[in-house]
Amino acid sequence: MGSSSLWDLVQHPRLLLMMLVLGIGGSLQAGFQGSMITYTSVHVKTFINESWLERSGMPVHPESLTLFWASIVSIFSLGGLLGTMASGYFTTKFGKKKCLLGTNLIMLSGAVIMGFSKVANSFELILAGRFLCGISTSICVLLHPQYVGEISPKKLRGFANSTASIFWSLGKVLGQVMGQREFLGNASLWPLLLASHGVTALLQLLTLPFFPESPPHLFLSKGDEEGCRKAMKTLWGRGPHQVELDDLRKQQSALWSTKSVLEVMKDPALRRQLYILFLLAVTLQLTGIHTIYSYTFEVLQTVGFDDDHIPALSLGISLSELLSAVFCSVVIERFGRRVLLWGGYGLMATVLAAVTLTISLQHSFSWMPYCSLALIFCFVICFGAGPAGAGASVRMEIFDQSSRSSSYVISGVLNWIGFFSIGMVFPFVVERIHQFSFLIFMGTLYVSAIVIYFILPETKGKSILEIREEFDKLNFKKKQALGSETSFAGDPVLCTKL
């Protein structure tokens, strides 16, 4: 984002404030939930054992304890999958603003339930609360990038979309900070750590009603042009905003009603967009970024660091992603989405190859573990500065208003299934092939970089309708070529024997 774009952002303080409100109740929740749960592991297991002992008079069997803890962790994904599948229907029926307000109530309910689990001496309440948090978090994660992209003018859309990754990274940092023993990650305060996400949900619940629904939703879904104009003036300041309204009118004339998931998957005009969506979702799971965060302690132990140093190093890794995500929001309008995606994937793959090499040689040289740590930081920085923000922007921009909600449902289902599958399979892969498991991610990243380079058109500085027209040319290229050949075949041609 150049100096002119930065000035444009300063000129829209209410838009910037709404981005903040959407962020604290949006993707920040997902980042917080993902990092916070690691710091409650020991305390929750102790609580389960004590609760079981008080009920039955005997300690819980170790295998049962492992099963209970695994259920607490994985039921979040089950709730996430359920929330993802329901989000499309509720978004179409009630709009993004009302859906977010409803999910905040669900989030608060989950926080209260988990906060009182120790007082009630019931670990089952943690299960119920985690399930509710999974439902609400998945809906927030899907709606946040859609909403923030739709409320932004074209010249600020790239920056706005990249804020989803900024708040996700910020949530990871907050989860790790609050999970330290000096704050809430201790034996007496861990229920408050489980319930602390309710604070941000309450903040959004109290502040979001003062902001408008997105202009495209008001104009295209509700047919409320006056409400759309009012929302634009509220967010973008006074002005005719005629260019944006004309774009919405063109979209309205080109669009049918909102498409279901099945209709989106069958639509030939969305074929290439679905390929890109599938590629982004699969690559996100197979970049290795979630694995590094989910198994940060194990990865750093493999690299060769002491347990006392690992929490601080883990926090440093999250901070580096946050700073790189901010950097991405600054440069995304200058370099575009395409180069940040394929370039980021290529750099991440190269770094993973180097990580595999340094871990293999860590016992040969005393300084090699520090090289591995530096490369892990580089890997996270490459992800935050490129694919994290650019991927969020592309997912929003390549689908129009009629198919966007359903496309996010498809993406969300793929992400939740992939997250669960990788979490279940990767530990066994590590046991078998150790550091060479990163080579699987390396291969995926190189392939994705090449495919993105050839199939993704640049979306920077284009309206949603212009992006759709470009994809129409790509999706129907063969038919257009065939039509041209047919038209030429019927024309008389003068020629000589030569």
GROMACS .gro file of C-alpha atoms in nm:
model
  498
    1MET     CA    1   0.000   0.000   0.000
    2GLY     CA    2   0.161   0.319  -0.119
    3SER     CA    3   0.153   0.660   0.047
    4SER     CA    4  -0.163   0.758  -0.143
    5SER     CA    5  -0.344   0.444  -0.026
    6LEU     CA    6  -0.227   0.507   0.330
    7TRP     CA    7  -0.368   0.857   0.304
    8ASP     CA    8  -0.696   0.711   0.175
    9LEU     CA    9  -0.710   0.488   0.482
   10VAL     CA   10  -0.653   0.782   0.716
   11GLN     CA   11  -0.935   0.965   0.537
   12HIS     CA   12  -1.176   0.684   0.637
   13PRO     CA   13  -1.147   0.659   1.018
   14ARG     CA   14  -1.488   0.495   1.061
   15LEU     CA   15  -1.394   0.227   0.808
   16LEU     CA   16  -1.069   0.164   0.998
   17LEU     CA   17  -1.262   0.142   1.325
   18MET     CA   18  -1.504  -0.111   1.174
   19MET     CA   19  -1.210  -0.322   1.053
   20LEU     CA   20  -1.090  -0.328   1.415
   21VAL     CA   21  -1.433  -0.429   1.546
   22LEU     CA   22  -1.466  -0.707   1.288
   23GLY     CA   23  -1.115  -0.829   1.361
   24ILE     CA   24  -1.144  -0.866   1.739
   25GLY     CA   25  -1.455  -1.079   1.702
   26GLY     CA   26  -1.344  -1.249   1.380
   27SER     CA   27  -1.024  -1.426   1.290
   28LEU     CA   28  -0.861  -1.316   1.618
   29GLN     CA   29  -1.085  -1.573   1.788
   30ALA     CA   30  -0.951  -1.855   1.571
   31GLY     CA   31  -0.589  -1.765   1.637
   32PHE     CA   32  -0.653  -1.734   2.010
   33GLN     CA   33  -0.836  -2.067   2.037
   34GLY     CA   34  -0.564  -2.247   1.844
   35SER     CA   35  -0.274  -2.129   2.062
   36MET     CA   36  -0.445  -2.100   2.401
   37ILE     CA   37  -0.554  -2.463   2.431
   38THR     CA   38  -0.193  -2.586   2.437
   39TYR     CA   39  -0.127  -2.402   2.764
   40THR     CA   40  -0.426  -2.559   2.943
   41SER     CA   41  -0.325  -2.919   2.867
   42VAL     CA   42  -0.157  -3.007   3.198
   43HIS     CA   43  -0.415  -2.828   3.415
   44VAL     CA   44  -0.720  -2.973   3.239
   45LYS     CA   45  -0.579  -3.326   3.258
   46THR     CA   46  -0.517  -3.280   3.631
   47PHE     CA   47  -0.872  -3.148   3.673
   48ILE     CA   48  -1.019  -3.447   3.487
   49ASN     CA   49  -0.824  -3.686   3.709
   50GLU     CA   50  -0.931  -3.508   4.030
   51SER     CA   51  -1.294  -3.490   3.919
   52TRP     CA   52  -1.297  -3.859   3.827
   53LEU     CA   53  -1.135  -3.952   4.159
   54GLU     CA   54  -1.396  -3.759   4.354
   55ARG     CA   55  -1.682  -3.924   4.166
   56SER     CA   56  -1.565  -4.285   4.156
   57GLY     CA   57  -1.307  -4.304   4.432
   58MET     CA   58  -1.029  -4.407   4.193
   59PRO     CA   59  -0.805  -4.222   3.945
   60VAL     CA   60  -0.891  -4.226   3.577
   61HIS     CA   61  -0.708  -4.479   3.361
   62PRO     CA   62  -0.423  -4.317   3.158
   63GLU     CA   63  -0.576  -4.427   2.827
   64SER     CA   64  -0.913  -4.284   2.928
   65LEU     CA   65  -0.745  -3.959   3.031
   66THR     CA   66  -0.580  -3.934   2.690
   67LEU     CA   67  -0.916  -4.002   2.524
   68PHE     CA   68  -1.091  -3.732   2.729
   69TRP     CA   69  -0.823  -3.474   2.643
   70ALA     CA   70  -0.826  -3.570   2.275
   71SER     CA   71  -1.205  -3.529   2.276
   72ILE     CA   72  -1.176  -3.180   2.429
   73VAL     CA   73  -0.931  -3.079   2.157
   74SER     CA   74  -1.105  -3.244   1.861
   75ILE     CA   75  -1.465  -3.150   1.946
   76PHE     CA   76  -1.369  -2.793   1.855
   77SER     CA   77  -1.312  -2.914   1.497
   78LEU     CA   78  -1.646  -3.097   1.499
   79GLY     CA   79  -1.822  -2.777   1.603
   80GLY     CA   80  -1.623  -2.589   1.341
   81LEU     CA   81  -1.737  -2.823   1.066
   82LEU     CA   82  -2.100  -2.790   1.176
   83GLY     CA   83  -2.078  -2.412   1.192
   84THR     CA   84  -1.916  -2.395   0.849
   85MET     CA   85  -2.192  -2.600   0.685
   86ALA     CA   86  -2.463  -2.385   0.846
   87SER     CA   87  -2.298  -2.049   0.778
   88GLY     CA   88  -2.407  -2.020   0.414
   89TYR     CA   89  -2.776  -2.053   0.496
   90PHE     CA   90  -2.770  -1.808   0.788
   91THR     CA   91  -2.558  -1.554   0.600
   92THR     CA   92  -2.799  -1.552   0.305
   93LYS     CA   93  -3.106  -1.529   0.528
   94PHE     CA   94  -2.993  -1.278   0.792
   95GLY     CA   95  -2.686  -1.103   0.648
   96LYS     CA   96  -2.333  -1.092   0.784
   97LYS     CA   97  -2.393  -0.838   1.060
   98LYS     CA   98  -2.676  -1.028   1.230
   99CYS     CA   99  -2.489  -1.357   1.191
  100LEU     CA  100  -2.183  -1.216   1.368
  101LEU     CA  101  -2.399  -1.082   1.651
  102GLY     CA  102  -2.560  -1.424   1.688
  103THR     CA  103  -2.227  -1.604   1.692
  104ASN     CA  104  -2.105  -1.367   1.964
  105LEU     CA  105  -2.389  -1.490   2.184
  106ILE     CA  106  -2.287  -1.850   2.116
  107MET     CA  107  -1.924  -1.760   2.190
  108LEU     CA  108  -2.021  -1.597   2.520
  109SER     CA  109  -2.227  -1.902   2.616
  110GLY     CA  110  -1.928  -2.129   2.554
  111ALA     CA  111  -1.701  -1.899   2.756
  112VAL     CA  112  -1.936  -1.893   3.056
  113ILE     CA  113  -1.982  -2.271   3.048
  114MET     CA  114  -1.606  -2.337   3.045
  115GLY     CA  115  -1.539  -2.068   3.304
  116PHE     CA  116  -1.763  -2.243   3.558
  117SER     CA  117  -1.640  -2.597   3.480
  118LYS     CA  118  -1.402  -2.611   3.777
  119VAL     CA  119  -1.661  -2.469   4.020
  120ALA     CA  120  -1.914  -2.727   3.899
  121ASN     CA  121  -1.648  -3.001   3.912
  122SER     CA  122  -1.750  -3.112   3.561
  123PHE     CA  123  -1.503  -3.156   3.277
  124GLU     CA  124  -1.803  -3.231   3.054
  125LEU     CA  125  -1.876  -2.857   3.062
  126ILE     CA  126  -1.540  -2.799   2.892
  127LEU     CA  127  -1.649  -3.037   2.615
  128ALA     CA  128  -1.978  -2.849   2.569
  129GLY     CA  129  -1.807  -2.510   2.576
  130ARG     CA  130  -1.541  -2.614   2.324
  131PHE     CA  131  -1.813  -2.743   2.090
  132LEU     CA  132  -2.000  -2.410   2.105
  133CYS     CA  133  -1.674  -2.221   2.052
  134GLY     CA  134  -1.600  -2.435   1.746
  135ILE     CA  135  -1.938  -2.348   1.594
  136SER     CA  136  -1.906  -1.974   1.657
  137THR     CA  137  -1.537  -1.949   1.564
  138SER     CA  138  -1.589  -2.118   1.227
  139ILE     CA  139  -1.869  -1.876   1.136
  140CYS     CA  140  -1.661  -1.575   1.248
  141VAL     CA  141  -1.363  -1.693   1.043
  142LEU     CA  142  -1.579  -1.725   0.730
  143LEU     CA  143  -1.769  -1.398   0.771
  144HIS     CA  144  -1.481  -1.172   0.876
  145PRO     CA  145  -1.289  -1.166   0.542
  146GLN     CA  146  -1.613  -1.146   0.341
  147TYR     CA  147  -1.751  -0.860   0.548
  148VAL     CA  148  -1.429  -0.659   0.565
  149GLY     CA  149  -1.374  -0.700   0.190
  150GLU     CA  150  -1.726  -0.585   0.104
  151ILE     CA  151  -1.718  -0.271   0.319
  152SER     CA  152  -1.393  -0.148   0.159
  153PRO     CA  153  -1.355   0.057  -0.160
  154LYS     CA  154  -1.164  -0.106  -0.445
  155LYS     CA  155  -0.840   0.082  -0.377
  156LEU     CA  156  -0.830  -0.045  -0.015
  157ARG     CA  157  -0.970  -0.395  -0.069
  158GLY     CA  158  -0.633  -0.570  -0.066
  159PHE     CA  159  -0.533  -0.408   0.263
  160ALA     CA  160  -0.874  -0.478   0.416
  161ASN     CA  161  -0.867  -0.846   0.321
  162SER     CA  162  -0.516  -0.889   0.459
  163THR     CA  163  -0.630  -0.767   0.802
  164ALA     CA  164  -0.794  -1.109   0.848
  165SER     CA  165  -0.449  -1.269   0.863
  166ILE     CA  166  -0.321  -0.986   1.088
  167PHE     CA  167  -0.590  -1.051   1.348
  168TRP     CA  168  -0.540  -1.427   1.320
  169SER     CA  169  -0.171  -1.380   1.400
  170LEU     CA  170  -0.257  -1.135   1.677
  171GLY     CA  171  -0.490  -1.397   1.827
  172LYS     CA  172  -0.207  -1.649   1.833
  173VAL     CA  173   0.018  -1.403   2.015
  174LEU     CA  174  -0.254  -1.315   2.269
  175GLY     CA  175  -0.323  -1.684   2.334
  176GLN     CA  176   0.044  -1.751   2.401
  177VAL     CA  177   0.086  -1.442   2.621
  178MET     CA  178  -0.225  -1.515   2.829
  179GLY     CA  179  -0.120  -1.880   2.852
  180GLN     CA  180   0.203  -1.798   3.035
  181ARG     CA  181   0.220  -1.907   3.400
  182GLU     CA  182   0.256  -1.545   3.508
  183PHE     CA  183  -0.088  -1.459   3.361
  184LEU     CA  184  -0.368  -1.717   3.332
  185GLY     CA  185  -0.180  -2.035   3.246
  186ASN     CA  186  -0.146  -2.162   3.602
  187ALA     CA  187  -0.323  -2.415   3.824
  188SER     CA  188  -0.566  -2.165   3.978
  189LEU     CA  189  -0.659  -1.941   3.683
  190TRP     CA  190  -0.679  -2.181   3.387
  191PRO     CA  191  -1.066  -2.171   3.380
  192LEU     CA  192  -1.037  -1.796   3.316
  193LEU     CA  193  -0.795  -1.869   3.031
  194LEU     CA  194  -1.055  -2.098   2.872
  195ALA     CA  195  -1.322  -1.830   2.914
  196SER     CA  196  -1.115  -1.521   2.828
  197HIS     CA  197  -1.222  -1.520   2.462
  198GLY     CA  198  -1.563  -1.407   2.586
  199VAL     CA  199  -1.421  -1.057   2.641
  200THR     CA  200  -1.358  -0.996   2.270
  201ALA     CA  201  -1.694  -1.152   2.180
  202LEU     CA  202  -1.864  -0.912   2.422
  203LEU     CA  203  -1.675  -0.615   2.275
  204GLN     CA  204  -1.796  -0.695   1.924
  205LEU     CA  205  -2.149  -0.763   2.048
  206LEU     CA  206  -2.164  -0.416   2.205
  207THR     CA  207  -1.997  -0.219   1.922
  208LEU     CA  208  -2.099  -0.385   1.593
  209PRO     CA  209  -2.465  -0.264   1.610
  210PHE     CA  210  -2.334   0.092   1.558
  211PHE     CA  211  -2.192  -0.001   1.214
  212PRO     CA  212  -2.383  -0.074   0.890
  213GLU     CA  213  -2.433  -0.394   0.696
  214SER     CA  214  -2.205  -0.425   0.392
  215PRO     CA  215  -2.310  -0.209   0.091
  216PRO     CA  216  -2.305  -0.501  -0.159
  217HIS     CA  217  -2.535  -0.706   0.064
  218LEU     CA  218  -2.779  -0.417   0.101
  219PHE     CA  219  -2.783  -0.342  -0.273
  220LEU     CA  220  -2.761  -0.689  -0.430
  221SER     CA  221  -2.930  -0.913  -0.173
  222LYS     CA  222  -3.184  -0.674  -0.017
  223GLY     CA  223  -3.241  -0.435  -0.308
  224ASP     CA  224  -3.198  -0.141  -0.069
  225GLU     CA  225  -3.017   0.125  -0.274
  226GLU     CA  226  -3.085   0.400  -0.023
  227GLY     CA  227  -2.945   0.186   0.260
  228CYS     CA  228  -2.644   0.109   0.042
  229ARG     CA  229  -2.579   0.481  -0.018
  230LYS     CA  230  -2.612   0.551   0.353
  231ALA     CA  231  -2.366   0.271   0.440
  232MET     CA  232  -2.115   0.404   0.186
  233LYS     CA  233  -2.137   0.755   0.331
  234THR     CA  234  -2.100   0.620   0.684
  235LEU     CA  235  -1.788   0.419   0.601
  236TRP     CA  236  -1.628   0.617   0.317
  237GLY     CA  237  -1.735   0.972   0.398
  238ARG     CA  238  -1.947   1.214   0.198
  239GLY     CA  239  -1.945   1.187  -0.178
  240PRO     CA  240  -2.155   1.050  -0.461
  241HIS     CA  241  -1.965   0.716  -0.473
  242GLN     CA  242  -2.115   0.683  -0.819
  243VAL     CA  243  -1.842   0.455  -0.953
  244GLU     CA  244  -1.903   0.199  -0.679
  245LEU     CA  245  -2.280   0.218  -0.728
  246ASP     CA  246  -2.240   0.170  -1.103
  247ASP     CA  247  -2.027  -0.140  -1.038
  248LEU     CA  248  -2.299  -0.279  -0.812
  249ARG     CA  249  -2.565  -0.209  -1.077
  250LYS     CA  250  -2.357  -0.394  -1.336
  251GLN     CA  251  -2.320  -0.685  -1.096
  252GLN     CA  252  -2.694  -0.680  -1.030
  253SER     CA  253  -2.776  -0.704  -1.399
  254ALA     CA  254  -2.528  -0.990  -1.442
  255LEU     CA  255  -2.624  -1.190  -1.132
  256TRP     CA  256  -2.899  -1.432  -1.054
  257SER     CA  257  -3.009  -1.518  -0.702
  258THR     CA  258  -2.766  -1.648  -0.442
  259LYS     CA  259  -2.625  -1.987  -0.543
  260SER     CA  260  -2.621  -2.291  -0.317
  261VAL     CA  261  -2.306  -2.496  -0.260
  262LEU     CA  262  -2.420  -2.755  -0.515
  263GLU     CA  263  -2.500  -2.488  -0.774
  264VAL     CA  264  -2.158  -2.330  -0.726
  265MET     CA  265  -1.986  -2.666  -0.773
  266LYS     CA  266  -2.185  -2.736  -1.092
  267ASP     CA  267  -2.148  -2.391  -1.249
  268PRO     CA  268  -1.901  -2.407  -1.543
  269ALA     CA  269  -1.842  -2.032  -1.509
  270LEU     CA  270  -1.682  -2.099  -1.167
  271ARG     CA  271  -1.467  -2.396  -1.265
  272ARG     CA  272  -1.128  -2.223  -1.250
  273GLN     CA  273  -1.223  -2.032  -0.936
  274LEU     CA  274  -1.307  -2.362  -0.764
  275TYR     CA  275  -0.973  -2.509  -0.874
  276ILE     CA  276  -0.797  -2.212  -0.715
  277LEU     CA  277  -1.012  -2.233  -0.401
  278PHE     CA  278  -0.937  -2.605  -0.364
  279LEU     CA  279  -0.567  -2.546  -0.422
  280LEU     CA  280  -0.551  -2.267  -0.162
  281ALA     CA  281  -0.736  -2.477   0.097
  282VAL     CA  282  -0.525  -2.790   0.045
  283THR     CA  283  -0.199  -2.595   0.032
  284LEU     CA  284  -0.287  -2.411   0.354
  285GLN     CA  285  -0.306  -2.746   0.533
  286LEU     CA  286   0.004  -2.884   0.362
  287THR     CA  287   0.231  -2.582   0.399
  288GLY     CA  288   0.348  -2.715   0.734
  289ILE     CA  289   0.250  -2.391   0.913
  290HIS     CA  290  -0.027  -2.551   1.119
  291THR     CA  291   0.201  -2.841   1.201
  292ILE     CA  292   0.473  -2.611   1.327
  293TYR     CA  293   0.222  -2.429   1.549
  294SER     CA  294   0.036  -2.740   1.669
  295TYR     CA  295   0.359  -2.919   1.751
  296THR     CA  296   0.581  -2.619   1.825
  297PHE     CA  297   0.717  -2.774   2.141
  298GLU     CA  298   0.794  -3.105   1.968
  299VAL     CA  299   0.951  -2.931   1.668
  300LEU     CA  300   1.175  -2.715   1.889
  301GLN     CA  301   1.269  -3.020   2.097
  302THR     CA  302   1.362  -3.198   1.775
  303VAL     CA  303   1.570  -2.897   1.677
  304GLY     CA  304   1.753  -2.933   2.009
  305PHE     CA  305   1.632  -2.660   2.249
  306ASP     CA  306   1.565  -2.696   2.623
  307ASP     CA  307   1.207  -2.703   2.754
  308ASP     CA  308   1.266  -2.385   2.959
  309HIS     CA  309   1.341  -2.181   2.646
  310ILE     CA  310   1.065  -2.321   2.425
  311PRO     CA  311   0.769  -2.101   2.545
  312ALA     CA  312   0.963  -1.780   2.473
  313LEU     CA  313   1.081  -1.911   2.136
  314SER     CA  314   0.725  -2.014   2.047
  315LEU     CA  315   0.600  -1.665   2.133
  316GLY     CA  316   0.876  -1.516   1.918
  317ILE     CA  317   0.764  -1.727   1.622
  318SER     CA  318   0.407  -1.597   1.656
  319LEU     CA  319   0.527  -1.238   1.686
  320SER     CA  320   0.729  -1.275   1.367
  321GLU     CA  321   0.418  -1.393   1.182
  322LEU     CA  322   0.220  -1.098   1.316
  323LEU     CA  323   0.481  -0.846   1.198
  324SER     CA  324   0.509  -1.012   0.858
  325ALA     CA  325   0.128  -1.008   0.820
  326VAL     CA  326   0.133  -0.632   0.884
  327PHE     CA  327   0.407  -0.601   0.621
  328CYS     CA  328   0.189  -0.795   0.375
  329SER     CA  329  -0.098  -0.551   0.426
  330VAL     CA  330   0.137  -0.266   0.334
  331VAL     CA  331   0.277  -0.417   0.013
  332ILE     CA  332  -0.019  -0.616  -0.121
  333GLU     CA  333  -0.154  -0.328  -0.332
  334ARG     CA  334   0.192  -0.264  -0.475
  335PHE     CA  335   0.299  -0.618  -0.567
  336GLY     CA  336  -0.044  -0.775  -0.615
  337ARG     CA  337  -0.185  -1.104  -0.489
  338ARG     CA  338  -0.043  -1.339  -0.750
  339VAL     CA  339   0.328  -1.276  -0.693
  340LEU     CA  340   0.287  -1.286  -0.314
  341LEU     CA  341   0.121  -1.627  -0.345
  342TRP     CA  342   0.351  -1.811  -0.584
  343GLY     CA  343   0.661  -1.631  -0.457
  344GLY     CA  344   0.571  -1.704  -0.096
  345TYR     CA  345   0.505  -2.071  -0.167
  346GLY     CA  346   0.838  -2.103  -0.348
  347LEU     CA  347   1.034  -1.939  -0.066
  348MET     CA  348   0.858  -2.151   0.199
  349ALA     CA  349   0.942  -2.470   0.010
  350THR     CA  350   1.308  -2.372  -0.018
  351VAL     CA  351   1.324  -2.291   0.354
  352LEU     CA  352   1.168  -2.629   0.442
  353ALA     CA  353   1.436  -2.806   0.238
  354ALA     CA  354   1.700  -2.616   0.436
  355VAL     CA  355   1.526  -2.698   0.768
  356THR     CA  356   1.534  -3.068   0.683
  357LEU     CA  357   1.906  -3.044   0.611
  358THR     CA  358   1.995  -2.851   0.929
  359ILE     CA  359   1.793  -3.084   1.155
  360SER     CA  360   1.969  -3.381   0.997
  361LEU     CA  361   2.307  -3.223   1.077
  362GLN     CA  362   2.223  -3.085   1.423
  363HIS     CA  363   2.437  -3.345   1.603
  364SER     CA  364   2.734  -3.281   1.376
  365PHE     CA  365   2.776  -2.911   1.459
  366SER     CA  366   2.697  -2.733   1.787
  367TRP     CA  367   2.568  -2.423   1.607
  368MET     CA  368   2.333  -2.609   1.373
  369PRO     CA  369   2.022  -2.590   1.603
  370TYR     CA  370   2.042  -2.211   1.585
  371CYS     CA  371   2.039  -2.232   1.205
  372SER     CA  372   1.727  -2.448   1.227
  373LEU     CA  373   1.560  -2.196   1.457
  374ALA     CA  374   1.647  -1.907   1.223
  375LEU     CA  375   1.502  -2.100   0.929
  376ILE     CA  376   1.180  -2.170   1.121
  377PHE     CA  377   1.147  -1.794   1.178
  378CYS     CA  378   1.212  -1.735   0.805
  379PHE     CA  379   0.946  -1.992   0.716
  380VAL     CA  380   0.683  -1.823   0.933
  381ILE     CA  381   0.779  -1.478   0.801
  382CYS     CA  382   0.747  -1.598   0.439
  383PHE     CA  383   0.401  -1.735   0.519
  384GLY     CA  384   0.278  -1.420   0.693
  385ALA     CA  385   0.422  -1.180   0.435
  386GLY     CA  386   0.279  -1.367   0.135
  387PRO     CA  387   0.026  -1.653   0.127
  388ALA     CA  388  -0.153  -1.563   0.454
  389GLY     CA  389  -0.276  -1.219   0.346
  390ALA     CA  390  -0.280  -1.272  -0.030
  391GLY     CA  391  -0.472  -1.599   0.001
  392ALA     CA  392  -0.743  -1.433   0.211
  393SER     CA  393  -0.776  -1.157  -0.048
  394VAL     CA  394  -0.796  -1.394  -0.345
  395ARG     CA  395  -1.063  -1.612  -0.182
  396MET     CA  396  -1.284  -1.308  -0.142
  397GLU     CA  397  -1.220  -1.146  -0.481
  398ILE     CA  398  -1.256  -1.438  -0.725
  399PHE     CA  399  -1.623  -1.496  -0.635
  400ASP     CA  400  -1.908  -1.249  -0.680
  401GLN     CA  401  -2.188  -1.174  -0.434
  402SER     CA  402  -2.413  -1.458  -0.554
  403SER     CA  403  -2.154  -1.734  -0.500
  404ARG     CA  404  -1.925  -1.595  -0.229
  405SER     CA  405  -2.105  -1.735   0.076
  406SER     CA  406  -2.120  -2.086  -0.071
  407SER     CA  407  -1.757  -2.070  -0.181
  408TYR     CA  408  -1.653  -1.988   0.176
  409VAL     CA  409  -1.855  -2.286   0.299
  410ILE     CA  410  -1.665  -2.511   0.057
  411SER     CA  411  -1.333  -2.361   0.164
  412GLY     CA  412  -1.422  -2.391   0.532
  413VAL     CA  413  -1.522  -2.757   0.505
  414LEU     CA  414  -1.197  -2.837   0.324
  415ASN     CA  415  -0.996  -2.650   0.589
  416TRP     CA  416  -1.163  -2.818   0.887
  417ILE     CA  417  -1.134  -3.166   0.737
  418GLY     CA  418  -0.772  -3.099   0.644
  419PHE     CA  419  -0.689  -2.955   0.987
  420PHE     CA  420  -0.837  -3.260   1.161
  421SER     CA  421  -0.670  -3.508   0.923
  422ILE     CA  422  -0.325  -3.349   0.946
  423GLY     CA  423  -0.354  -3.334   1.325
  424MET     CA  424  -0.435  -3.704   1.340
  425VAL     CA  425  -0.187  -3.831   1.081
  426PHE     CA  426   0.119  -3.608   1.117
  427PRO     CA  427   0.235  -3.738   1.461
  428PHE     CA  428   0.259  -4.091   1.317
  429VAL     CA  429   0.444  -3.963   1.009
  430VAL     CA  430   0.696  -3.785   1.233
  431GLU     CA  431   0.753  -4.106   1.430
  432ARG     CA  432   0.838  -4.292   1.110
  433ILE     CA  433   1.044  -4.048   0.903
  434HIS     CA  434   1.124  -3.770   1.156
  435GLN     CA  435   1.252  -3.446   0.998
  436PHE     CA  436   1.204  -3.583   0.645
  437SER     CA  437   0.829  -3.537   0.694
  438PHE     CA  438   0.885  -3.170   0.603
  439LEU     CA  439   0.977  -3.283   0.251
  440ILE     CA  440   0.609  -3.372   0.196
  441PHE     CA  441   0.517  -3.010   0.261
  442MET     CA  442   0.806  -2.890   0.046
  443GLY     CA  443   0.679  -3.084  -0.256
  444THR     CA  444   0.326  -2.953  -0.209
  445LEU     CA  445   0.450  -2.594  -0.190
  446TYR     CA  446   0.660  -2.617  -0.506
  447VAL     CA  447   0.369  -2.770  -0.701
  448SER     CA  448   0.127  -2.505  -0.571
  449ALA     CA  449   0.367  -2.223  -0.663
  450ILE     CA  450   0.388  -2.349  -1.021
  451VAL     CA  451   0.012  -2.402  -1.056
  452ILE     CA  452  -0.072  -2.059  -0.908
  453TYR     CA  453   0.174  -1.896  -1.148
  454PHE     CA  454  -0.009  -2.039  -1.450
  455ILE     CA  455  -0.379  -2.039  -1.352
  456LEU     CA  456  -0.436  -1.735  -1.128
  457PRO     CA  457  -0.492  -1.397  -1.297
  458GLU     CA  458  -0.398  -1.084  -1.104
  459THR     CA  459  -0.695  -0.927  -0.920
  460LYS     CA  460  -0.523  -0.611  -0.793
  461GLY     CA  461  -0.707  -0.288  -0.874
  462LYS     CA  462  -1.002  -0.460  -1.045
  463SER     CA  463  -1.369  -0.455  -0.957
  464ILE     CA  464  -1.546  -0.782  -0.877
  465LEU     CA  465  -1.724  -0.764  -1.213
  466GLU     CA  466  -1.396  -0.714  -1.403
  467ILE     CA  467  -1.245  -1.013  -1.222
  468ARG     CA  468  -1.548  -1.223  -1.312
  469GLU     CA  469  -1.525  -1.122  -1.679
  470GLU     CA  470  -1.159  -1.224  -1.685
  471PHE     CA  471  -1.242  -1.563  -1.538
  472ASP     CA  472  -1.524  -1.604  -1.793
  473LYS     CA  473  -1.268  -1.567  -2.070
  474LEU     CA  474  -1.049  -1.834  -1.909
  475ASN     CA  475  -1.334  -2.073  -1.826
  476PHE     CA  476  -1.487  -2.056  -2.175
  477LYS     CA  477  -1.166  -2.019  -2.374
  478LYS     CA  478  -1.218  -2.344  -2.567
  479LYS     CA  479  -1.578  -2.261  -2.656
  480GLN     CA  480  -1.475  -1.917  -2.776
  481ALA     CA  481  -1.199  -2.066  -2.987
  482LEU     CA  482  -1.440  -2.324  -3.130
  483GLY     CA  483  -1.694  -2.053  -3.206
  484SER     CA  484  -1.430  -1.849  -3.388
  485GLU     CA  485  -1.329  -2.148  -3.599
  486THR     CA  486  -1.692  -2.219  -3.686
  487SER     CA  487  -1.757  -1.862  -3.792
  488PHE     CA  488  -1.447  -1.858  -4.012
  489ALA     CA  489  -1.539  -2.193  -4.167
  490GLY     CA  490  -1.862  -2.052  -4.309
  491ASP     CA  491  -1.700  -1.750  -4.475
  492PRO     CA  492  -1.588  -1.765  -4.841
  493VAL     CA  493  -1.210  -1.752  -4.876
  494LEU     CA  494  -1.027  -1.637  -5.190
  495CYS     CA  495  -0.696  -1.812  -5.248
  496THR     CA  496  -0.453  -1.920  -5.517
  497LYS     CA  497  -0.315  -2.268  -5.574
  498LEU     CA  498  -0.004  -2.156  -5.396
   0.00000   0.00000   0.00000
